[in-house]
Amino acid sequence: MDPELSPISHLSQSPPQLSRIAATSFSHSNDTTSYRSDVMWPNWPPSLPEPELLRHLIDVFFVFHPHAGRMFHPPTFMHSISLPPNHPKFPSLPVLHAICAIGSLYTAAVTSPPLPNFDEISPDEIFLEKLRVKDPRPDSFAEKHARLAKESAERLNTLGQDLFQVLQANIILTWFYWSHGRWVDIFVASGHSMRLAVPLGLNMCPPFHSIGKAERPPSILPPARTVIEDETRRNTFWLAYAAERQHGLGNGWALSLDNQDVSQLLPVRGDQFLQGVLVQPVDRQWAQSRDVLLTHPENQTDSFILYIKGTILIALVKAFNLRFRSKHFSGDPSVVSVYNEDPSAADEPVDPRSSAAFIELDHIVSSFRASFPSHLRNPIRDNLVDNHLYTACLMPHVLTIVLHDPHADVRKSGCISALKILTAARAILDLIYNVWSTSYDITLLDSFCTFCWFVGGRVLVRFLQVAMDANSADQISTLRSEVEFIHLAISKVGERIPMAYRFSKMLESVIIKHCGSAPRAQADCNLPRALEPHMLQSLFQEICPTPEDNINLTEALHDPGSFLTST
């Protein structure tokens, strides 16, 4: 099989940025290597596929995976794969096996595991491998190479060899597990990646090292020899960080590395990384800078950098929810109400929304997308989708839901948190509609996108249930169509990505539980665009006719600094 004639025509469109990078680097490497079907190295590792198939899987990985061109420097990697297997710069086996595993998502040339049978097990089951134990089928190509990647990485980890490439392999395995909905493996692999990054010194950058004396150096890796090597290490850390933080948003478990232990520069722009341009620290932003989430210098901002910043914001929201009770118990002033409370109401449940920490975080979340440079506010231009920017645009909406959903009473029209989660869910719906209306293959979107879609769909189901209880026929029709459209979009991604298939089944279960019937298949999806603010307020008040207080809902919607700003 010639890799240039590989059967990938079922993909409608590759991501615009990486496809150009990959095409350039691939054409260059093909001109300089004899890595063809008529050449076979005598010492070729027996666990790897034949060179032609391996090259094909590497090709589709770089062309179609959104993070491949940041995890690796494409020209450098493509040159290294052309070297003899015993050359010191030939990629480490765990990396190649991991690429084989995840590359299976983008080609019909190899086998992938079948979709789970959720008639036998709940779609939100954590320990999905229970089904695999009962299944006598042999491992698919993808499962075999995921296992080989894990085993070879563990051996090298024990021996202390190729540790940076071991980290890269672990991150790719996390992406593979995430794509296949293997939640236990995601949690373990992403946590291991973050912990491994610490002794490698990737979570910090001079001069932010410990002032204490220690027997061990800050990093057991030798210093980077080139700008490209240094930035590759930095990008790899941020991708490990992103995988763990994004997965962690969906559970209530502690993260593996505290944000306060991350003192690292943000990545450079993609074009600077590709060209190996040295950008001095004085011209860059640090992760711990106070204004890093709302200030974006145009000469040091691109969609990937905004994607990483959105992930930092995810970590802050999760940490707030996770630690609020313990901080309140200890008397931390950041979680004490900023308003004078009635002493007689001391036994009342504490409302986190009145704390300074919540107000500040809510303001950052609400202002995040509006703070983007003007040329980076629209992720879709001329029918092309910027994968990282699209995901970054979803992040503040799903974080609004995560912040406000625990406090939202959707049956009361005066509940600002209820209005905020409805507004956020509608914004997610609009972003789904926007990408659906292009020719872009939505199965190539970042895996986090379908999680955001699922969260938005779950919110709309809550309002649909209230509309059904109120017997509001018009709103029932509108909300049901929107919920079914989100379900349809997630199901479409689920045709390639098993995790999305899982989310579609989970959303279907939520719809049946709260609304009594399964979502209908839609022949067409000509849905209206997101409602105007005055229409959204009308919808909210019609569904939730019981007033709670005299809060001005329109003012609150247009002044997103805090739910308290309109009181």
Coordinates of C-alpha atoms in Angstrom, one line a residue:
M1 CA 0.0 0.0 0.0
D2 CA 1.4 3.3 -1.1
P3 CA 0.8 5.9 1.7
E4 CA 0.1 8.6 -0.9
L5 CA -2.8 6.4 -2.2
S6 CA -4.3 5.5 1.1
P7 CA -8.1 5.3 1.4
I8 CA -8.9 8.4 3.4
S9 CA -11.4 9.9 1.0
H10 CA -14.2 9.4 3.5
L11 CA -12.9 12.4 5.4
S12 CA -14.6 15.5 4.2
Q13 CA -12.0 18.0 5.1
S14 CA -8.8 18.1 7.2
P15 CA -8.2 20.9 9.7
P16 CA -6.9 23.9 7.6
Q17 CA -3.8 24.8 9.7
L18 CA -2.3 21.4 10.2
S19 CA -3.1 20.1 6.8
R20 CA -0.9 22.7 5.2
I21 CA 1.9 22.1 7.7
A22 CA 1.7 18.4 7.2
A23 CA 1.5 18.5 3.5
T24 CA 4.6 20.7 3.3
S25 CA 6.6 18.5 5.7
F26 CA 5.5 15.3 4.1
S27 CA 6.4 16.3 0.6
H28 CA 9.8 17.4 1.9
S29 CA 10.4 14.2 3.7
N30 CA 9.3 12.1 0.7
D31 CA 12.0 13.8 -1.4
T32 CA 14.8 13.1 1.0
T33 CA 14.1 9.5 2.2
S34 CA 14.1 6.1 0.8
Y35 CA 11.4 5.1 3.2
R36 CA 9.4 3.3 0.5
S37 CA 7.8 -0.1 -0.2
D38 CA 11.0 -1.4 -1.8
V39 CA 13.1 -0.7 1.3
M40 CA 13.0 -2.8 4.5
W41 CA 15.5 -2.2 7.3
P42 CA 16.9 -5.6 8.4
N43 CA 16.6 -4.5 12.1
W44 CA 13.0 -3.3 11.8
P45 CA 11.3 -3.7 15.2
P46 CA 9.0 -6.8 14.9
S47 CA 6.3 -5.2 17.0
L48 CA 5.8 -2.3 14.6
P49 CA 3.7 -2.5 11.4
E50 CA 5.6 -2.7 8.1
P51 CA 7.1 0.6 7.1
E52 CA 4.5 1.5 4.5
L53 CA 1.6 1.1 6.9
L54 CA 3.4 2.8 9.7
R55 CA 4.1 5.8 7.4
H56 CA 0.4 5.9 6.4
L57 CA -0.7 6.0 10.0
I58 CA 1.8 8.7 10.8
D59 CA 0.5 10.7 7.8
V60 CA -3.1 10.6 8.9
F61 CA -2.1 11.4 12.5
F62 CA -0.4 14.6 11.4
V63 CA -3.1 15.6 8.9
F64 CA -6.2 14.9 11.0
H65 CA -5.4 15.0 14.7
P66 CA -5.7 18.6 16.0
H67 CA -2.7 18.4 18.3
A68 CA -0.2 16.4 16.3
G69 CA 1.5 19.5 14.9
R70 CA 2.0 20.9 18.4
M71 CA 3.1 17.7 20.2
F72 CA 5.8 17.2 17.5
H73 CA 7.7 19.5 15.2
P74 CA 6.5 18.0 11.9
P75 CA 9.6 18.4 9.7
T76 CA 11.8 17.1 12.5
F77 CA 9.6 14.1 13.2
M78 CA 9.2 13.2 9.6
H79 CA 13.0 13.3 9.2
S80 CA 13.5 11.1 12.2
I81 CA 11.2 8.4 10.9
S82 CA 13.3 8.1 7.8
L83 CA 16.4 7.1 9.8
P84 CA 17.4 3.5 10.5
P85 CA 15.6 2.0 13.5
N86 CA 18.9 1.7 15.5
H87 CA 19.7 5.4 15.0
P88 CA 19.5 7.4 18.3
K89 CA 17.1 9.9 16.7
F90 CA 14.7 7.3 15.5
P91 CA 11.4 7.7 17.4
S92 CA 11.0 5.7 20.5
L93 CA 8.8 2.6 20.3
P94 CA 6.1 3.8 22.7
V95 CA 5.5 6.9 20.6
L96 CA 5.2 4.9 17.4
H97 CA 2.8 2.3 18.9
A98 CA 0.7 5.1 20.4
I99 CA 0.5 6.8 17.0
C100 CA -0.6 3.5 15.4
A101 CA -3.3 3.2 18.0
I102 CA -4.8 6.7 17.5
G103 CA -4.1 6.8 13.8
S104 CA -6.7 4.0 13.4
L105 CA -9.4 6.6 14.0
Y106 CA -8.7 8.2 10.6
T107 CA -8.2 5.3 8.2
A108 CA -9.9 2.1 7.1
A109 CA -6.6 0.4 6.6
V110 CA -6.5 -1.0 10.1
T111 CA -9.1 -2.3 12.6
S112 CA -10.5 -0.5 15.6
P113 CA -12.5 -1.9 18.5
P114 CA -16.3 -2.2 17.9
L115 CA -18.7 0.2 19.6
P116 CA -19.9 -0.9 23.0
N117 CA -23.3 -2.5 23.4
F118 CA -25.1 -0.1 25.8
D119 CA -28.0 -2.5 25.9
E120 CA -25.8 -4.6 28.2
I121 CA -24.2 -1.8 30.3
S122 CA -25.1 1.8 31.2
P123 CA -23.6 4.4 28.9
D124 CA -22.2 6.3 31.9
E125 CA -20.5 3.2 33.3
I126 CA -16.9 4.0 34.4
F127 CA -15.5 0.5 34.2
L128 CA -16.3 -0.2 30.6
E129 CA -13.7 -2.9 30.4
K130 CA -16.2 -5.2 32.1
L131 CA -17.7 -5.8 28.7
R132 CA -14.3 -6.5 27.1
V133 CA -13.5 -9.2 29.7
K134 CA -16.6 -11.1 28.5
D135 CA -15.9 -10.6 24.8
P136 CA -13.8 -13.5 23.3
R137 CA -12.9 -11.5 20.2
P138 CA -9.1 -10.9 19.6
D139 CA -7.7 -7.4 20.1
S140 CA -8.2 -5.0 17.2
F141 CA -5.1 -3.4 15.6
A142 CA -5.7 -0.2 17.6
E143 CA -6.1 -2.1 21.0
K144 CA -3.0 -4.1 20.3
H145 CA -0.8 -1.1 19.7
A146 CA -2.3 0.8 22.6
R147 CA -1.3 -2.1 24.8
L148 CA 2.2 -2.3 23.3
A149 CA 2.6 1.5 23.7
K150 CA 1.7 1.2 27.4
E151 CA 3.9 -1.8 28.0
S152 CA 7.0 -0.4 26.3
A153 CA 6.5 3.0 28.0
E154 CA 6.3 1.4 31.4
R155 CA 9.6 -0.5 30.7
L156 CA 11.4 2.6 29.5
N157 CA 10.0 4.5 32.5
T158 CA 11.5 2.0 34.8
L159 CA 14.8 2.1 33.1
G160 CA 14.9 5.9 32.9
Q161 CA 15.3 5.9 29.2
D162 CA 13.6 8.2 26.6
L163 CA 11.6 9.7 29.4
F164 CA 10.4 12.7 27.3
Q165 CA 9.1 10.4 24.6
V166 CA 7.5 8.2 27.2
L167 CA 5.6 11.3 28.3
Q168 CA 4.6 12.0 24.7
A169 CA 3.4 8.4 24.3
N170 CA 1.4 8.6 27.5
I171 CA -0.4 11.8 26.3
I172 CA -1.2 10.2 22.9
L173 CA -2.6 7.2 24.8
T174 CA -4.7 9.5 26.9
W175 CA -6.2 10.9 23.6
F176 CA -6.8 7.3 22.4
Y177 CA -8.6 6.4 25.7
W178 CA -10.6 9.6 25.6
S179 CA -11.7 9.0 22.0
H180 CA -12.8 5.5 23.0
G181 CA -14.5 6.4 26.3
R182 CA -12.2 4.4 28.5
W183 CA -12.6 6.6 31.6
V184 CA -10.5 4.6 34.0
D185 CA -7.6 4.6 31.6
I186 CA -8.1 8.3 30.8
F187 CA -7.9 9.2 34.5
V188 CA -4.8 7.0 35.2
A189 CA -2.9 7.9 32.0
S190 CA -3.6 11.7 32.2
G191 CA -2.6 11.8 35.9
H192 CA 0.5 9.8 35.2
S193 CA 1.5 12.3 32.4
M194 CA 1.1 15.2 34.8
R195 CA 3.1 13.6 37.5
L196 CA 5.9 12.5 35.1
A197 CA 6.1 16.1 33.8
V198 CA 7.2 17.2 37.3
P199 CA 10.6 15.4 37.6
L200 CA 11.2 16.3 33.9
G201 CA 10.9 19.9 35.0
L202 CA 8.3 20.8 32.4
N203 CA 5.8 22.4 34.8
M204 CA 8.1 25.3 35.5
C205 CA 10.7 27.4 33.8
P206 CA 13.6 29.4 35.3
P207 CA 13.7 31.6 37.4
F208 CA 10.6 30.0 39.1
H209 CA 12.4 27.1 40.8
S210 CA 12.5 26.2 44.4
I211 CA 14.6 28.3 46.8
G212 CA 15.3 25.3 48.9
K213 CA 18.2 23.0 48.6
A214 CA 17.6 19.5 47.3
E215 CA 19.5 16.4 46.2
R216 CA 17.7 16.3 42.9
P217 CA 17.9 18.9 40.2
P218 CA 14.7 20.7 39.1
S219 CA 14.8 18.5 35.9
I220 CA 16.3 15.1 35.2
L221 CA 16.3 15.9 31.5
P222 CA 19.4 17.5 30.0
P223 CA 19.0 21.1 28.8
A224 CA 17.3 21.5 25.4
R225 CA 19.8 21.9 22.6
T226 CA 17.7 23.9 20.2
V227 CA 14.7 26.3 20.3
I228 CA 12.6 23.7 18.6
E229 CA 13.4 21.1 21.2
D230 CA 12.7 23.6 24.0
E231 CA 9.3 24.6 22.6
T232 CA 8.4 21.0 21.8
R233 CA 8.9 20.2 25.5
R234 CA 6.8 23.2 26.5
N235 CA 4.0 22.3 24.1
T236 CA 4.0 18.7 25.3
F237 CA 3.6 19.8 28.9
W238 CA 0.6 22.0 27.9
L239 CA -1.0 19.2 26.0
A240 CA -0.7 16.9 29.1
Y241 CA -2.2 19.7 31.2
A242 CA -5.1 20.2 28.7
A243 CA -5.9 16.5 28.6
E244 CA -6.1 16.1 32.4
R245 CA -7.9 19.4 33.0
Q246 CA -10.6 18.8 30.3
H247 CA -11.2 15.2 31.4
G248 CA -11.3 16.4 35.1
L249 CA -14.1 18.9 34.4
G250 CA -16.5 15.9 34.0
N251 CA -15.9 14.5 37.5
G252 CA -15.5 15.6 41.1
W253 CA -12.0 14.1 41.7
A254 CA -8.9 16.1 42.6
L255 CA -6.4 17.0 39.9
S256 CA -2.9 15.6 39.8
L257 CA -1.0 18.9 39.8
D258 CA -2.1 22.1 41.5
N259 CA -2.2 25.2 39.3
Q260 CA 0.0 26.9 41.8
D261 CA 2.8 24.5 40.9
V262 CA 2.7 25.5 37.2
S263 CA 5.1 28.4 36.5
Q264 CA 5.6 27.9 32.8
L265 CA 5.7 30.2 29.7
L266 CA 2.7 29.8 27.4
P267 CA 3.5 28.4 23.9
V268 CA 4.7 30.4 21.0
R269 CA 2.5 30.9 17.9
G270 CA 2.3 28.0 15.5
D271 CA 4.3 29.7 12.7
Q272 CA 7.1 30.6 15.2
F273 CA 7.2 27.0 16.4
L274 CA 7.4 25.6 12.9
Q275 CA 10.2 28.0 11.9
G276 CA 12.1 27.6 15.2
V277 CA 11.9 31.3 16.0
L278 CA 13.4 32.3 19.4
V279 CA 10.9 34.4 21.4
Q280 CA 12.4 35.8 24.6
P281 CA 10.5 35.4 27.9
V282 CA 10.2 39.2 28.2
D283 CA 7.9 39.1 25.1
R284 CA 5.8 36.3 26.3
Q285 CA 3.1 35.5 29.0
W286 CA 3.5 33.3 32.0
A287 CA 0.8 30.9 33.2
Q288 CA 0.8 32.5 36.6
S289 CA 0.4 36.1 35.4
R290 CA -2.7 37.6 37.0
D291 CA -4.1 39.1 33.7
V292 CA -3.2 36.1 31.5
L293 CA -6.8 35.1 30.8
L294 CA -8.1 38.4 29.7
T295 CA -5.0 40.0 28.1
H296 CA -3.9 38.6 24.7
P297 CA -1.0 40.4 23.0
E298 CA -1.6 40.1 19.3
N299 CA 2.0 39.3 18.5
Q300 CA 1.9 36.3 20.9
T301 CA -1.6 35.0 20.5
D302 CA -3.0 32.3 18.2
S303 CA -5.9 29.8 18.5
F304 CA -3.8 27.2 20.3
I305 CA -2.6 29.7 22.9
L306 CA -6.3 30.7 23.5
Y307 CA -7.1 26.9 23.7
I308 CA -4.5 26.5 26.5
K309 CA -5.7 29.6 28.3
G310 CA -9.3 28.3 28.2
T311 CA -7.9 25.1 29.8
I312 CA -6.3 27.1 32.6
L313 CA -9.7 28.7 33.2
I314 CA -11.2 25.2 33.3
A315 CA -8.8 24.3 36.1
L316 CA -9.7 27.4 38.1
V317 CA -13.5 26.7 37.9
K318 CA -13.0 23.1 38.9
A319 CA -10.8 24.0 41.8
F320 CA -13.3 26.6 43.0
N321 CA -16.2 24.1 43.1
L322 CA -14.0 21.3 44.5
R323 CA -12.5 23.4 47.4
F324 CA -15.3 25.8 48.2
R325 CA -16.6 23.9 51.3
S326 CA -13.2 23.2 52.8
K327 CA -12.1 26.9 52.3
H328 CA -15.4 28.1 53.8
F329 CA -14.9 25.8 56.8
S330 CA -11.4 27.1 57.3
G331 CA -12.5 30.8 57.1
D332 CA -10.7 31.6 53.9
P333 CA -11.7 35.3 53.2
S334 CA -12.0 34.7 49.4
V335 CA -15.1 32.6 49.9
V336 CA -16.8 34.7 52.5
S337 CA -19.8 36.8 51.4
V338 CA -18.9 40.3 50.3
Y339 CA -22.3 41.5 51.7
N340 CA -23.4 41.9 55.2
E341 CA -25.3 38.8 56.1
D342 CA -28.2 38.6 58.5
P343 CA -26.8 37.0 61.7
S344 CA -30.1 35.3 62.3
A345 CA -29.6 33.4 59.0
A346 CA -26.4 31.8 60.1
D347 CA -27.8 28.4 59.8
E348 CA -29.0 28.9 56.2
P349 CA -27.0 27.2 53.4
V350 CA -24.0 29.3 52.2
D351 CA -24.5 30.7 48.7
P352 CA -21.1 30.6 47.0
R353 CA -22.2 33.2 44.5
S354 CA -21.9 36.0 47.0
S355 CA -18.2 35.3 47.6
A356 CA -15.4 37.4 46.1
A357 CA -13.8 34.4 44.5
F358 CA -17.0 33.4 42.7
I359 CA -17.7 37.0 41.5
E360 CA -14.2 37.3 40.1
L361 CA -14.3 33.9 38.4
D362 CA -17.7 34.5 37.0
H363 CA -16.5 37.8 35.5
I364 CA -13.4 36.1 33.9
V365 CA -15.6 33.3 32.4
S366 CA -18.1 35.8 31.1
S367 CA -15.5 38.1 29.6
F368 CA -13.1 35.4 28.2
R369 CA -14.3 35.1 24.6
A370 CA -15.0 38.9 24.3
S371 CA -11.4 39.5 25.2
F372 CA -10.1 37.6 22.2
P373 CA -8.3 39.7 19.5
S374 CA -10.7 40.7 16.8
H375 CA -9.2 38.4 14.2
L376 CA -9.7 35.4 16.6
R377 CA -13.3 35.8 17.6
N378 CA -14.8 33.7 14.8
P379 CA -13.6 30.1 14.6
I380 CA -15.3 29.6 11.1
R381 CA -14.1 31.6 8.1
D382 CA -14.8 30.8 4.5
N383 CA -16.1 27.4 5.3
L384 CA -12.9 26.5 7.2
V385 CA -13.0 25.6 10.9
D386 CA -10.1 26.5 13.3
N387 CA -10.3 23.5 15.5
H388 CA -8.5 25.0 18.5
L389 CA -10.4 28.3 18.3
Y390 CA -13.7 26.5 18.0
T391 CA -13.0 24.5 21.2
A392 CA -11.8 27.7 23.0
C393 CA -15.0 29.4 22.1
L394 CA -17.0 26.6 23.6
M395 CA -15.1 26.6 26.9
P396 CA -16.6 29.8 28.6
H397 CA -20.1 28.6 27.9
V398 CA -19.6 25.2 29.4
L399 CA -17.8 26.8 32.4
T400 CA -20.8 29.1 32.9
I401 CA -22.9 26.0 33.2
V402 CA -20.5 24.3 35.5
L403 CA -20.4 27.4 37.8
H404 CA -24.1 28.2 37.8
D405 CA -25.9 24.8 37.3
P406 CA -25.6 23.8 41.0
H407 CA -27.4 27.0 42.0
A408 CA -30.0 27.2 39.2
D409 CA -33.6 26.8 40.0
V410 CA -35.1 26.5 36.5
R411 CA -38.7 26.9 37.8
K412 CA -38.2 30.4 39.0
S413 CA -38.0 33.3 36.6
G414 CA -36.0 35.4 39.0
C415 CA -33.1 33.0 39.2
I416 CA -30.1 34.5 37.4
S417 CA -28.2 31.3 37.5
A418 CA -31.0 29.6 35.6
L419 CA -31.0 32.3 33.0
K420 CA -27.2 32.1 32.7
I421 CA -27.2 28.4 32.1
L422 CA -30.0 28.7 29.5
T423 CA -28.0 31.5 27.7
A424 CA -24.9 29.4 27.8
A425 CA -26.7 26.3 26.4
R426 CA -28.1 28.4 23.6
A427 CA -24.7 29.7 22.8
I428 CA -23.4 26.2 22.6
L429 CA -26.3 25.3 20.3
D430 CA -25.4 28.2 18.1
L431 CA -21.8 27.0 17.8
I432 CA -23.0 23.6 16.9
Y433 CA -25.3 25.1 14.2
N434 CA -22.5 27.1 12.8
V435 CA -20.1 24.2 12.3
W436 CA -22.9 21.9 11.1
S437 CA -23.7 24.5 8.3
T438 CA -20.2 24.1 6.8
S439 CA -18.8 21.2 4.8
Y440 CA -16.3 20.5 7.7
D441 CA -16.2 17.0 8.9
I442 CA -17.3 17.4 12.6
T443 CA -15.9 14.1 13.5
L444 CA -12.4 15.8 13.4
L445 CA -13.2 18.2 16.1
D446 CA -11.4 18.1 19.4
S447 CA -12.7 15.4 21.7
F448 CA -13.7 18.0 24.3
C449 CA -16.3 19.5 22.0
T450 CA -18.8 16.7 22.3
F451 CA -18.5 16.9 26.1
C452 CA -19.5 20.6 25.8
W453 CA -22.3 19.8 23.5
F454 CA -23.6 17.1 25.9
V455 CA -23.5 19.6 28.8
G456 CA -25.5 22.1 26.8
G457 CA -28.0 19.5 25.7
R458 CA -28.5 18.4 29.3
V459 CA -29.3 21.9 30.4
L460 CA -31.9 22.3 27.6
V461 CA -33.5 19.0 28.7
R462 CA -34.1 20.6 32.2
F463 CA -35.9 23.5 30.6
L464 CA -37.8 21.1 28.3
Q465 CA -39.1 19.2 31.3
V466 CA -40.3 22.5 32.9
A467 CA -42.0 23.5 29.7
M468 CA -43.8 20.2 29.6
D469 CA -44.9 20.6 33.2
A470 CA -46.2 24.0 32.3
N471 CA -47.9 22.6 29.1
S472 CA -46.3 25.4 27.0
A473 CA -46.8 23.9 23.5
D474 CA -44.7 26.4 21.5
Q475 CA -41.7 26.2 23.9
I476 CA -42.0 22.4 24.1
S477 CA -41.7 22.2 20.3
T478 CA -38.7 24.6 20.2
L479 CA -36.8 23.0 23.0
R480 CA -37.4 19.5 21.8
S481 CA -36.1 20.3 18.3
E482 CA -33.0 21.9 19.8
V483 CA -32.3 19.0 22.1
E484 CA -32.8 16.5 19.3
F485 CA -30.5 18.5 17.1
I486 CA -27.7 18.4 19.7
H487 CA -28.3 14.7 20.0
L488 CA -28.1 14.3 16.3
A489 CA -24.8 16.3 16.1
I490 CA -23.2 14.2 18.9
S491 CA -24.4 11.0 17.2
K492 CA -22.8 12.1 14.0
V493 CA -19.4 12.5 15.7
G494 CA -20.1 9.1 17.3
E495 CA -20.0 7.5 13.9
R496 CA -16.2 7.8 14.2
I497 CA -15.5 8.6 17.8
P498 CA -16.8 6.0 20.4
M499 CA -16.7 8.6 23.2
A500 CA -19.2 10.7 21.3
Y501 CA -21.3 7.6 20.7
R502 CA -21.3 7.3 24.5
F503 CA -22.4 10.9 25.0
S504 CA -25.2 10.4 22.5
K505 CA -26.5 7.4 24.5
M506 CA -26.1 9.3 27.8
L507 CA -28.1 12.3 26.4
E508 CA -30.7 9.9 25.1
S509 CA -31.0 8.4 28.6
V510 CA -31.4 11.9 30.1
I511 CA -34.1 12.8 27.6
I512 CA -36.1 9.6 28.2
K513 CA -35.8 10.0 32.0
H514 CA -37.0 13.6 32.2
C515 CA -39.2 13.9 29.1
G516 CA -40.6 10.4 28.6
S517 CA -39.6 9.6 25.0
A518 CA -36.5 9.1 23.0
P519 CA -35.2 11.8 20.6
R520 CA -36.6 11.5 17.1
A521 CA -34.3 11.1 14.1
Q522 CA -34.4 14.4 12.1
A523 CA -34.3 14.3 8.3
D524 CA -33.3 17.9 8.1
C525 CA -31.7 20.3 10.6
N526 CA -32.9 23.7 9.5
L527 CA -33.0 25.1 13.0
P528 CA -33.4 28.8 13.8
R529 CA -30.3 30.6 15.0
A530 CA -30.0 31.5 18.6
L531 CA -32.7 33.7 20.0
E532 CA -32.2 37.5 20.5
P533 CA -31.8 38.5 24.1
H534 CA -35.4 39.9 24.5
M535 CA -36.8 36.7 23.0
L536 CA -34.6 34.6 25.3
Q537 CA -36.0 36.5 28.3
S538 CA -39.5 36.0 27.1
L539 CA -38.9 32.3 26.7
F540 CA -37.4 32.1 30.2
Q541 CA -40.3 33.9 31.8
E542 CA -42.9 31.9 29.9
I543 CA -41.3 28.6 31.0
C544 CA -40.7 29.8 34.5
P545 CA -43.7 32.1 35.4
T546 CA -43.1 32.2 39.1
P547 CA -41.3 35.4 40.0
E548 CA -38.7 35.2 42.7
D549 CA -37.7 38.8 43.1
N550 CA -37.3 42.1 41.2
I551 CA -34.1 41.2 39.4
N552 CA -33.8 42.8 35.9
L553 CA -33.1 39.8 33.7
T554 CA -32.2 41.8 30.6
E555 CA -29.6 43.9 32.5
A556 CA -28.1 40.7 34.0
L557 CA -27.9 39.1 30.6
H558 CA -26.0 42.0 29.1
D559 CA -23.8 42.7 32.1
P560 CA -22.2 39.3 32.6
G561 CA -19.7 40.4 35.3
S562 CA -21.7 38.7 38.1
F563 CA -25.1 37.6 38.9
L564 CA -25.0 40.2 41.6
T565 CA -24.4 43.2 39.3
S566 CA -28.1 43.8 38.8
T567 CA -29.2 43.7 42.4

